[in-house]
Amino acid sequence: MPSYRAPVEDTLFLLNDVLGFHNHANLAGFAEASPDVVEAVLGEGAKLAETVFAPVNRAGDLEGCTRHPDGSVTTPKGFRQAYDAYAQGGWMGLSVPEEFGGQGLPHTLNTAMQEFVSGANLALGMYPGLTQGAVAALLVHGSEEQKRTYIPNMVAGGWTGTMNLTEPHCGTDLGLLKTKAVPNADGSYSLTGTKIFISAGEHDLSENIVHLVIARIEGAPAGTKGISLFVVPKFLVNPDGSVGERNGVSCGSLEHKMGIHGNSTCVMNYDGAKGWLVGEANRGLNAMFVMMNEARLAVGVQGLGQSEVAYQNAVAYAKDRLQGRALTGAKAPDKAADPIIVHPDVRRTLMGIRAFNEGARALVLWTALQSDIVHRSEDAKQRQAADDQLGLMTPVVKGVLTDRGFANAVEAQQMFGGHGYVEEWGMSQFVRDARIAMIYEGANGIQAMDLIGRKLPRDGGRAMMTFLGEVQTFIKDHNETEALKPFCTPLQAALNDLQGATMWFMQNAMAKPDNAGAGATDYMHLLGLVAIGYMWARIAKAASAKSGDARMEAKLVTGRFYMERMLPETSLRFARIKAGSDTTMALSAEAF
Ligand SMILES: Cc1cc2nc3c(=O)[nH]c(=O)nc-3n(C[C@H](O)[C@H](O)[C@H](O)COP(=O)(O)OP(=O)(O)OC[C@H]3O[C@@H](n4cnc5c(N)ncnc54)[C@H](O)[C@@H]3O)c2cc1C
């Protein structure tokens, strides 16, 4: 059976030595997150992930969820106990303000915990993950009454949350949605329609389920300008706050899917269900974007979590599996063969996953830190700068970490040969589970379009200019330092590719938007490569300051691998971008 160890040490190193987490004590909640508190929180989180979530991962995959004739859904054995342990441990509200029952700690810590949970048990982690997203949307757009009614119950874990966007005929293009909301005399609305693919739409983990649903109010404009957001509880809430009558929303069926079997993916039927408007009418997408942005980062973290657990198991197998002899002569002459970790091609694979994971973890935590600054800083300029970087990196974290997360799960599976393909070793589950993260919360092609169409040109390209400037300044300040030359030199070459690609779009995409569409995914990966390269340069700076520490020596080697063998992919991406869209678009649809 596969095992999982949460990367606590690495996370602490990144927070303490690389990202300067404790320099942010001026932000609300950061003073309470002293180094010993952070270490204790991550240590406890790791224990929960390793000893409670991971042990029910495989069983959850095998058993899946069951829908009963009355529409109720049972989650796999052990999920309820694990969920209760998570809720009772106070994890749901780790970074929620104290006035709603949370602990008010930085979201950055919550993000680290999300990685542990996603690595240990992705399907189970989605139940609290969606709840946290719904809480975030209510915190920003809910009325005072909605906040008081729902958030404390969700933070306590007694109620969970969902996000209801997708309908059979609309996923990416939400402007096509048909779910209808008719105003009632008491200020509520009656919602009617069908939502599909709703994660955690129905289950047995909580007493109530709080659905956040987008719908069109009768008479509202067509398209995205007529979408409103509603809160629709499974059970109506009595005036005293207790759970009351059943609302007109139910699970029509469960999807049979490739992975995340332990998470219930539901068709949800709304039959005149009572709902209440969240935020302004016809501004629902805006409100839902809070949840979607939060969820996009969390989904990127899922990609990393799956990549990490797959890597850990591949390493264990590679040290154990005896096949062939090292090219340089036997390394275990007393055994029938050497362990496969002696082979350079096996090393190449393992180093590639490792170098990605450690760099991507830094990027994730850095991005989460920007989110904390946006929500907690009192300095408007600092908030704006952080918001720019958060906006720019959200599609990159989502798109790149899940594309690579899946690819890495496949690479790790490859280390097992045929044993990776059979179910017994558990590697196939990582591949199947990691796959969904590339699709939901906006398919990755859409993340790339968001980056190039919205985030890049916003405010005259300010976010990208700032990012390019920050990386350039780092290189200028450190390229004379001997230990950092192997990092700064390749980073400069990659930065030149990124600058060149950005300029190319400015000159070639305005008049010909297909050029932007055809190059978007390459550009997203190009930016991801540079952003992770920049993180590696910062990691190298911190690691080289701690000479004599074997762990840090390994960091520097891993970082050099990234710089030598992974970062140069930027030139391939740039070349593809410059090829434009002509051949991509030349064939008529009939010619396919
Ligand atoms: C297991 C699972 C769980 C899910 N959980 C939820 C949930 O909790 N709540 C919820 O609301 N939804 C959920 N979804 C739905 C998910 O978010 C959608 O499937 C996803 O957004 C894509 O929508 P679609 O399936 O309709 O694909 P489509 O929108 O039909 O897209 C099909 C393909 O075309 C591409 N494409 C479409 N438009 C464009 C464009 N303009 N430019 C370039 N490419 C384009 C897409 O990238 C995609 O590759 C879930 C889905 C699954 C499978």
XYZ file of C-alpha atoms and ligand atoms in Angstrom:
645
model
C 0.000 0.000 0.000
C 1.373 3.464 -0.822
C 2.529 5.698 2.008
C 2.643 9.457 2.504
C 4.843 11.765 4.572
C 3.874 15.427 4.675
C 6.817 17.653 3.634
C 6.910 19.602 6.915
C 10.656 20.240 6.988
C 10.703 21.592 3.464
C 7.684 23.799 4.124
C 9.304 25.231 7.259
C 12.540 25.904 5.391
C 10.653 27.715 2.633
C 8.622 29.813 5.056
C 11.453 30.636 7.449
C 14.535 30.856 5.267
C 13.352 31.591 1.749
C 10.119 33.595 1.869
C 10.664 35.615 5.041
C 7.260 34.625 6.429
C 8.057 36.127 9.825
C 8.905 39.527 8.341
C 5.173 40.024 7.892
C 4.343 40.360 11.568
C 2.580 43.651 10.782
C -0.188 41.728 8.988
C -3.215 40.664 11.019
C -2.806 37.123 12.320
C 0.918 36.907 11.545
C 2.109 37.951 15.005
C 0.195 34.974 16.420
C 1.901 32.714 13.877
C 5.273 32.752 15.632
C 7.901 30.220 14.463
C 7.021 27.724 17.214
C 3.278 28.061 16.488
C 3.890 27.504 12.770
C 5.984 24.439 13.498
C 3.357 23.056 15.872
C 0.495 23.725 13.428
C 2.285 22.072 10.514
C 3.377 19.165 12.710
C -0.205 18.517 13.829
C -1.478 18.950 10.278
C 1.059 16.440 9.029
C -0.008 13.947 11.680
C -3.646 14.234 10.634
C -2.773 13.866 6.949
C -0.440 10.905 7.479
C -2.349 8.933 10.113
C -5.991 9.755 9.418
C -6.421 10.870 5.788
C -3.821 8.699 4.008
C -4.927 5.353 5.497
C -8.429 5.683 3.981
C -7.250 6.880 0.562
C -7.036 3.533 -1.180
C -10.156 2.160 0.467
C -12.010 5.287 -0.688
C -10.852 4.675 -4.261
C -11.979 1.069 -4.205
C -15.305 1.622 -2.462
C -16.392 5.002 -3.872
C -19.634 6.750 -2.963
C -23.080 5.180 -3.044
C -26.359 6.889 -3.850
C -29.461 5.385 -2.269
C -32.996 5.383 -3.744
C -34.021 8.294 -1.483
C -31.248 10.438 -3.004
C -28.965 10.257 0.024
C -25.283 9.479 -0.538
C -22.892 7.468 1.613
C -19.174 8.222 1.480
C -16.578 5.427 1.773
C -15.872 3.779 5.112
C -13.648 5.857 7.352
C -14.332 9.159 5.582
C -16.796 10.333 8.235
C -14.325 9.728 11.076
C -11.510 11.390 9.167
C -13.700 14.376 8.322
C -14.765 14.691 11.966
C -11.134 14.639 13.087
C -10.368 17.426 10.603
C -13.328 19.529 11.758
C -12.729 18.939 15.459
C -9.065 19.815 15.035
C -10.173 23.315 13.967
C -8.637 22.980 10.494
C -11.677 24.273 8.635
C -11.344 27.705 10.197
C -7.563 27.896 10.439
C -7.460 31.190 8.539
C -11.074 32.349 9.011
C -11.550 35.459 11.207
C -12.040 34.694 14.894
C -15.416 36.463 15.010
C -16.805 33.585 12.906
C -15.233 30.859 14.996
C -11.967 30.589 13.093
C -8.414 31.003 14.294
C -7.483 33.973 12.122
C -4.073 32.525 11.227
C -2.465 33.275 7.842
C -3.927 31.658 4.743
C -0.371 30.654 3.858
C -0.503 28.043 6.642
C -3.853 26.851 5.380
C -2.301 26.439 1.932
C 0.512 24.312 3.367
C -2.120 22.176 5.065
C -4.037 21.909 1.783
C -0.958 20.351 0.233
C -0.698 17.770 3.019
C -4.377 16.894 2.730
C -4.276 16.724 -1.076
C -1.251 14.442 -1.000
C -2.773 12.181 1.617
C -6.296 11.883 0.228
C -7.438 14.146 -2.581
C -11.030 12.931 -2.705
C -11.587 13.388 1.030
C -9.795 16.751 1.105
C -12.274 18.162 -1.399
C -15.145 18.152 1.124
C -13.496 20.662 3.469
C -11.784 22.367 0.515
C -15.087 23.350 -1.097
C -16.424 24.439 2.269
C -13.473 26.787 2.725
C -14.092 28.219 -0.747
C -17.761 28.832 0.035
C -16.815 30.493 3.325
C -14.419 32.800 1.451
C -17.171 33.852 -0.987
C -19.658 34.504 1.848
C -17.077 36.474 3.809
C -16.589 38.865 0.907
C -20.070 39.042 -0.629
C -22.528 37.686 1.952
C -24.841 39.941 3.978
C -24.183 40.218 7.713
C -27.094 37.859 8.324
C -25.807 35.318 5.816
C -22.359 35.433 7.381
C -23.751 34.893 10.881
C -26.119 32.140 9.746
C -23.736 30.048 7.696
C -20.084 30.716 8.390
C -19.801 29.629 12.058
C -21.603 26.368 11.246
C -19.320 25.736 8.298
C -16.206 26.589 10.275
C -17.295 24.169 12.992
C -17.658 21.505 10.287
C -21.331 20.731 10.973
C -22.291 22.212 7.595
C -20.305 21.869 4.373
C -20.284 23.965 1.198
C -20.490 23.447 -2.561
C -20.077 25.425 -5.744
C -22.841 24.978 -8.345
C -21.887 26.444 -11.706
C -21.863 23.744 -14.343
C -24.949 22.675 -16.310
C -25.238 19.986 -18.980
C -24.868 22.465 -21.855
C -22.491 24.927 -20.167
C -19.206 24.583 -18.345
C -16.653 27.056 -19.653
C -19.265 29.378 -21.160
C -21.365 30.136 -18.100
C -23.256 32.852 -19.957
C -25.359 30.024 -21.425
C -26.739 28.950 -18.057
C -30.444 28.173 -17.771
C -31.118 27.690 -14.045
C -33.865 30.160 -13.224
C -34.552 32.183 -10.073
C -38.024 33.597 -9.495
C -38.458 36.216 -6.743
C -40.754 35.299 -3.816
C -42.776 37.791 -1.799
C -40.581 37.243 1.292
C -37.390 38.385 -0.447
C -36.145 34.877 -1.193
C -36.057 33.250 -4.655
C -37.266 29.929 -6.032
C -34.562 28.181 -8.033
C -35.290 25.641 -10.744
C -32.778 23.870 -12.948
C -30.173 21.136 -13.180
C -26.533 21.388 -12.226
C -24.060 18.647 -13.107
C -20.638 17.545 -11.843
C -21.229 19.105 -8.408
C -18.483 17.999 -6.051
C -19.680 17.106 -2.562
C -23.237 17.934 -3.674
C -24.705 15.274 -1.384
C -23.027 13.129 1.268
C -23.229 11.906 4.843
C -20.414 13.949 6.407
C -22.422 16.911 7.665
C -25.802 17.856 9.023
C -26.462 20.472 6.345
C -25.014 21.404 2.941
C -24.767 25.031 1.865
C -24.956 25.265 -1.913
C -23.693 28.400 -3.631
C -25.565 28.412 -6.916
C -25.457 30.662 -9.950
C -28.759 31.262 -11.726
C -30.531 33.850 -13.852
C -33.253 35.931 -12.244
C -36.369 35.963 -14.413
C -36.087 38.817 -16.900
C -32.329 39.310 -16.343
C -30.131 39.990 -19.402
C -28.786 37.043 -21.412
C -25.120 36.105 -21.106
C -22.776 36.624 -18.179
C -24.301 40.011 -17.311
C -27.490 38.322 -16.108
C -25.978 35.837 -13.655
C -26.686 36.074 -9.929
C -25.355 34.082 -6.993
C -27.602 32.432 -4.412
C -27.140 30.567 -1.202
C -29.388 27.499 -1.131
C -29.185 25.298 1.973
C -30.102 21.618 1.732
C -32.145 22.108 4.920
C -33.724 25.512 5.511
C -32.470 27.287 8.591
C -34.970 28.128 11.368
C -35.029 31.644 12.847
C -33.162 30.322 15.910
C -30.385 29.024 13.646
C -31.316 25.344 13.933
C -31.740 23.093 10.913
C -35.350 23.011 9.675
C -37.324 21.657 6.728
C -35.799 19.979 3.699
C -35.358 22.393 0.768
C -36.231 21.509 -2.854
C -32.741 20.439 -3.859
C -31.647 16.840 -4.277
C -29.036 14.603 -5.821
C -30.424 12.977 -8.976
C -27.449 10.701 -9.576
C -23.718 10.246 -9.063
C -21.216 10.460 -11.913
C -19.101 7.353 -12.603
C -15.657 8.755 -13.117
C -11.978 8.062 -13.741
C -10.723 9.020 -10.273
C -11.467 10.780 -6.967
C -13.975 8.004 -6.343
C -14.316 8.956 -2.695
C -15.715 12.340 -3.611
C -19.387 12.456 -4.549
C -19.797 14.156 -7.937
C -23.511 14.838 -8.218
C -26.212 15.820 -10.625
C -28.170 18.315 -8.512
C -31.829 18.996 -9.217
C -33.298 22.295 -8.069
C -37.084 22.076 -7.987
C -38.266 25.452 -6.758
C -35.570 25.373 -4.069
C -35.548 28.371 -1.782
C -32.464 30.521 -2.136
C -31.220 33.939 -1.108
C -29.285 36.386 -3.236
C -25.611 36.758 -2.307
C -24.259 40.197 -3.216
C -25.893 42.210 -5.979
C -28.298 40.870 -8.599
C -26.622 40.184 -11.967
C -23.165 40.414 -10.369
C -23.039 36.736 -9.465
C -19.997 35.823 -11.496
C -18.063 38.539 -9.761
C -19.052 37.082 -6.382
C -18.395 33.528 -7.537
C -14.922 34.570 -8.700
C -13.857 34.903 -5.066
C -14.620 31.229 -4.596
C -13.205 30.294 -7.975
C -9.908 32.124 -7.436
C -9.501 30.577 -4.013
C -10.391 27.200 -5.497
C -8.009 27.626 -8.445
C -5.067 28.010 -6.114
C -6.276 25.067 -4.057
C -6.561 22.946 -7.216
C -3.008 23.878 -8.192
C -1.984 22.660 -4.751
C -3.822 19.388 -5.459
C -1.537 18.905 -8.479
C 1.494 19.419 -6.261
C 0.111 17.114 -3.557
C -0.397 14.279 -6.035
C 3.012 14.837 -7.580
C 4.634 14.677 -4.129
C 2.934 11.496 -2.954
C 3.619 9.794 -6.302
C 7.282 10.850 -6.047
C 7.688 9.545 -2.499
C 6.369 6.129 -3.454
C 8.437 5.989 -6.633
C 11.598 6.727 -4.633
C 10.813 3.972 -2.128
C 10.229 1.525 -4.975
C 13.368 2.579 -6.872
C 15.499 1.920 -3.790
C 13.961 -1.493 -3.358
C 13.432 -2.938 -6.827
C 16.452 -4.936 -8.070
C 16.971 -4.929 -11.851
C 20.172 -4.792 -13.889
C 23.544 -3.405 -12.943
C 24.771 0.169 -12.767
C 26.544 1.324 -15.961
C 29.650 1.984 -13.863
C 29.735 -1.467 -12.250
C 27.736 -3.261 -9.566
C 26.634 -1.106 -6.642
C 25.125 -3.980 -4.639
C 27.393 -6.915 -5.560
C 25.993 -9.003 -2.711
C 22.554 -8.904 -4.333
C 21.198 -10.504 -7.490
C 21.008 -7.050 -9.122
C 21.311 -3.377 -8.234
C 18.313 -1.323 -7.101
C 16.966 0.590 -10.076
C 17.824 3.944 -8.459
C 21.398 3.439 -9.735
C 20.286 3.894 -13.355
C 20.716 7.399 -14.786
C 17.389 7.267 -16.588
C 15.610 6.423 -13.340
C 17.506 9.241 -11.629
C 16.516 11.646 -14.407
C 12.881 10.853 -13.788
C 13.053 11.119 -10.006
C 15.150 14.291 -10.073
C 12.708 15.906 -12.496
C 9.734 15.288 -10.211
C 11.659 16.300 -7.100
C 12.993 19.520 -8.637
C 9.526 20.445 -9.790
C 7.877 19.707 -6.450
C 10.311 21.681 -4.325
C 10.261 24.704 -6.633
C 6.496 24.557 -7.094
C 5.986 24.373 -3.330
C 7.896 27.638 -2.973
C 5.758 29.226 -5.706
C 2.548 28.077 -4.026
C 3.561 29.442 -0.629
C 4.794 32.700 -2.153
C 1.457 33.111 -3.961
C -0.486 32.331 -0.772
C 1.582 34.973 0.998
C 0.475 37.500 -1.649
C -3.111 36.525 -0.859
C -2.509 37.184 2.840
C -1.028 40.596 2.035
C -4.029 41.446 -0.164
C -6.473 40.592 2.608
C -4.540 41.715 5.659
C -2.217 44.609 4.843
C -3.168 48.154 5.807
C -0.843 49.609 3.198
C -2.767 50.229 -0.036
C 0.360 50.180 -2.204
C 1.515 46.887 -0.745
C -1.975 45.456 -1.228
C -2.066 46.507 -4.856
C 1.356 45.025 -5.623
C 0.387 41.750 -3.961
C -2.958 41.675 -5.773
C -1.158 42.102 -9.103
C 1.107 39.119 -8.398
C -1.744 37.017 -7.026
C -3.811 37.670 -10.151
C -0.891 36.921 -12.469
C 0.141 33.715 -10.735
C -3.310 32.213 -10.051
C -3.743 30.744 -13.571
C -0.084 29.643 -13.536
C -0.393 27.825 -10.214
C -3.630 26.209 -11.360
C -2.578 25.340 -14.914
C 1.097 24.509 -14.614
C 1.009 22.655 -11.297
C -1.862 20.445 -12.404
C -0.462 19.756 -15.898
C 2.888 18.840 -14.346
C 1.240 17.165 -11.353
C -0.488 14.708 -13.656
C 2.595 14.243 -15.850
C 4.679 13.609 -12.744
C 2.196 11.057 -11.419
C 2.586 9.230 -14.752
C 6.403 9.485 -14.540
C 6.341 8.137 -10.993
C 4.055 5.309 -12.119
C 6.603 4.520 -14.841
C 9.190 3.776 -12.155
C 7.115 0.733 -11.199
C 7.131 -0.777 -14.688
C 4.153 -3.119 -15.048
C 3.568 -3.004 -11.306
C 2.570 0.642 -11.691
C -0.152 -0.279 -14.134
C -1.810 -2.845 -11.900
C -3.990 -1.409 -9.162
C -2.386 -3.173 -6.207
C 0.512 -0.696 -5.812
C -1.726 2.328 -5.743
C 0.194 4.303 -8.388
C -2.673 4.099 -10.821
C -4.899 5.908 -8.306
C -2.503 8.863 -8.185
C -2.609 9.123 -11.978
C -6.399 8.857 -12.081
C -6.919 11.274 -9.198
C -4.414 13.849 -10.481
C -6.137 14.000 -13.876
C -9.229 15.890 -12.719
C -7.228 18.841 -11.436
C -6.376 19.744 -15.057
C -10.090 19.988 -15.846
C -12.168 21.451 -13.042
C -12.117 25.048 -11.846
C -11.717 25.986 -15.490
C -9.902 23.596 -17.822
C -6.206 24.429 -18.155
C -6.599 25.839 -21.648
C -8.965 28.371 -20.108
C -6.409 29.233 -17.412
C -3.950 30.015 -20.191
C -6.519 32.240 -21.919
C -7.235 33.983 -18.611
C -3.517 34.682 -18.231
C -2.971 36.033 -21.696
C -6.331 37.691 -22.281
C -7.002 39.200 -18.870
C -4.126 39.073 -16.420
C -1.336 40.074 -18.775
C -2.909 43.219 -20.299
C -4.589 44.367 -17.054
C -3.504 47.875 -15.970
C -1.197 48.234 -18.951
C 0.721 45.055 -18.117
C 1.698 46.331 -14.662
C 1.754 42.918 -12.943
C 4.020 41.338 -15.548
C 6.333 44.361 -15.654
C 6.681 44.170 -11.871
C 7.406 40.449 -11.972
C 9.999 40.819 -14.732
C 11.582 43.681 -12.800
C 11.733 41.701 -9.559
C 13.451 38.725 -11.190
C 15.852 40.999 -13.063
C 16.777 42.785 -9.849
C 17.455 39.471 -8.105
C 19.774 38.414 -10.943
C 21.586 41.757 -10.942
C 22.092 41.601 -7.182
C 23.385 38.020 -7.123
C 25.023 37.096 -10.413
C 28.469 37.968 -9.119
C 28.091 35.578 -6.187
C 29.986 32.406 -7.138
C 27.516 29.974 -5.538
C 24.583 31.607 -7.309
C 26.056 31.856 -10.813
C 24.676 28.424 -11.839
C 21.259 29.828 -10.955
C 21.442 33.416 -12.199
C 22.898 32.660 -15.637
C 20.199 30.221 -16.798
C 17.523 32.315 -15.100
C 18.622 35.318 -17.174
C 18.313 33.286 -20.395
C 14.836 32.100 -19.390
C 13.816 35.620 -18.411
C 14.907 36.829 -21.853
C 12.594 34.221 -23.414
C 9.721 35.396 -21.230
C 10.379 39.030 -22.095
C 10.652 38.149 -25.778
C 7.399 36.190 -25.725
C 5.590 38.998 -23.917
C 6.809 41.505 -26.517
C 5.872 39.133 -29.329
C 2.291 38.994 -28.098
C 2.148 42.763 -27.759
C 3.212 43.112 -31.387
C 1.382 40.167 -32.914
C -1.726 39.332 -30.934
C -3.735 42.564 -30.904
C -4.491 42.504 -34.622
C -4.593 38.708 -34.761
C -6.154 37.211 -31.624
C -5.619 33.637 -32.860
C -1.910 34.219 -32.222
C -2.732 34.759 -28.551
C -5.016 31.716 -28.403
C -2.519 29.427 -30.155
C 0.358 30.479 -27.890
C -1.502 30.803 -24.589
C -0.688 27.396 -23.107
C 2.986 27.723 -24.055
C 3.064 31.162 -22.483
C 1.463 29.908 -19.259
C 4.119 27.186 -19.027
C 6.878 29.621 -19.959
C 5.861 31.908 -17.112
C 5.566 28.901 -14.782
C 9.082 27.751 -15.695
C 10.522 31.193 -14.988
C 8.522 31.672 -11.769
C 9.703 28.302 -10.447
C 13.234 29.107 -11.666
C 13.107 32.353 -9.700
C 11.963 30.410 -6.645
C 14.892 28.030 -7.122
C 17.312 30.950 -7.260
C 15.913 32.236 -3.965
C 16.045 28.739 -2.457
C 19.682 28.458 -3.568
C 20.505 31.753 -1.887
C 19.036 30.538 1.420
C 20.563 27.062 1.099
C 24.056 28.294 0.234
C 24.014 30.420 3.393
C 23.805 27.188 5.403
C 26.895 25.385 4.191
C 27.748 22.067 5.797
C 24.095 21.021 6.110
C 23.576 17.859 4.014
C 19.923 18.711 3.417
C 20.937 22.075 1.979
C 23.624 20.483 -0.188
C 20.906 18.244 -1.640
C 18.766 21.339 -2.234
C 21.526 22.990 -4.232
C 22.035 19.882 -6.371
C 18.292 19.613 -6.993
C 18.149 23.301 -7.889
C 21.025 22.956 -10.345
C 19.194 20.044 -11.968
C 16.179 22.310 -12.465
C 18.336 25.045 -13.951
C 20.266 22.732 -16.270
C 17.603 20.327 -17.424
C 14.173 21.848 -16.902
C 14.380 25.624 -17.210
C 15.809 25.513 -20.791
C 12.341 24.391 -21.897
C 11.569 28.120 -22.043
C 13.296 28.387 -25.425
C 11.106 25.624 -26.868
C 7.999 27.361 -25.533
C 9.155 30.705 -26.990
C 9.851 29.125 -30.373
C 6.337 27.662 -30.461
C 4.789 30.998 -29.517
C 6.683 32.772 -32.300
C 5.402 30.222 -34.820
C 2.036 31.968 -34.433
C -1.323 30.500 -35.360
C -1.164 30.105 -39.151
C -0.541 26.368 -39.375
C -2.614 25.713 -36.249
C -5.657 27.292 -37.837
C -5.040 26.504 -41.515
C -7.152 23.351 -41.867
C -10.908 23.679 -42.176
C -12.924 21.853 -39.492
C -14.009 19.366 -42.209
C -10.375 18.468 -42.874
C -9.996 16.961 -39.383
C -15.109 15.322 -11.139
C -15.599 16.686 -11.470
C -15.905 17.575 -10.449
C -16.394 18.845 -10.743
N -16.782 19.673 -9.725
C -17.499 20.795 -10.026
C -18.132 21.558 -8.997
O -18.002 21.264 -7.806
N -18.894 22.627 -9.361
C -19.065 22.994 -10.664
O -19.765 23.950 -10.926
N -18.459 22.296 -11.672
C -17.689 21.218 -11.379
N -17.104 20.481 -12.385
C -17.245 20.934 -13.762
C -15.951 21.476 -14.342
O -15.605 22.691 -13.736
C -16.164 21.591 -15.866
O -16.210 20.271 -16.374
C -15.078 22.398 -16.540
O -15.153 23.751 -16.167
C -15.155 22.309 -18.071
O -16.478 22.513 -18.518
P -17.118 21.465 -19.534
O -16.936 20.111 -18.969
O -18.495 21.888 -19.859
O -16.218 21.565 -20.818
P -16.397 22.598 -22.036
O -16.651 23.965 -21.512
O -17.359 22.036 -22.992
O -14.945 22.582 -22.651
C -14.463 21.473 -23.445
C -13.048 21.777 -23.912
O -13.048 22.924 -24.754
C -12.129 23.894 -24.287
N -12.720 25.222 -24.468
C -13.986 25.605 -24.225
N -14.140 26.915 -24.492
C -12.957 27.367 -24.914
C -12.461 28.646 -25.307
N -13.255 29.724 -25.340
N -11.154 28.743 -25.658
C -10.354 27.675 -25.631
N -10.761 26.439 -25.257
C -12.043 26.296 -24.908
C -11.920 23.595 -22.816
O -10.644 24.003 -22.382
C -12.094 22.096 -22.759
O -10.838 21.477 -22.990
C -16.544 19.237 -12.099
C -16.198 18.358 -13.128
C -15.752 17.091 -12.828
C -15.452 16.156 -13.966
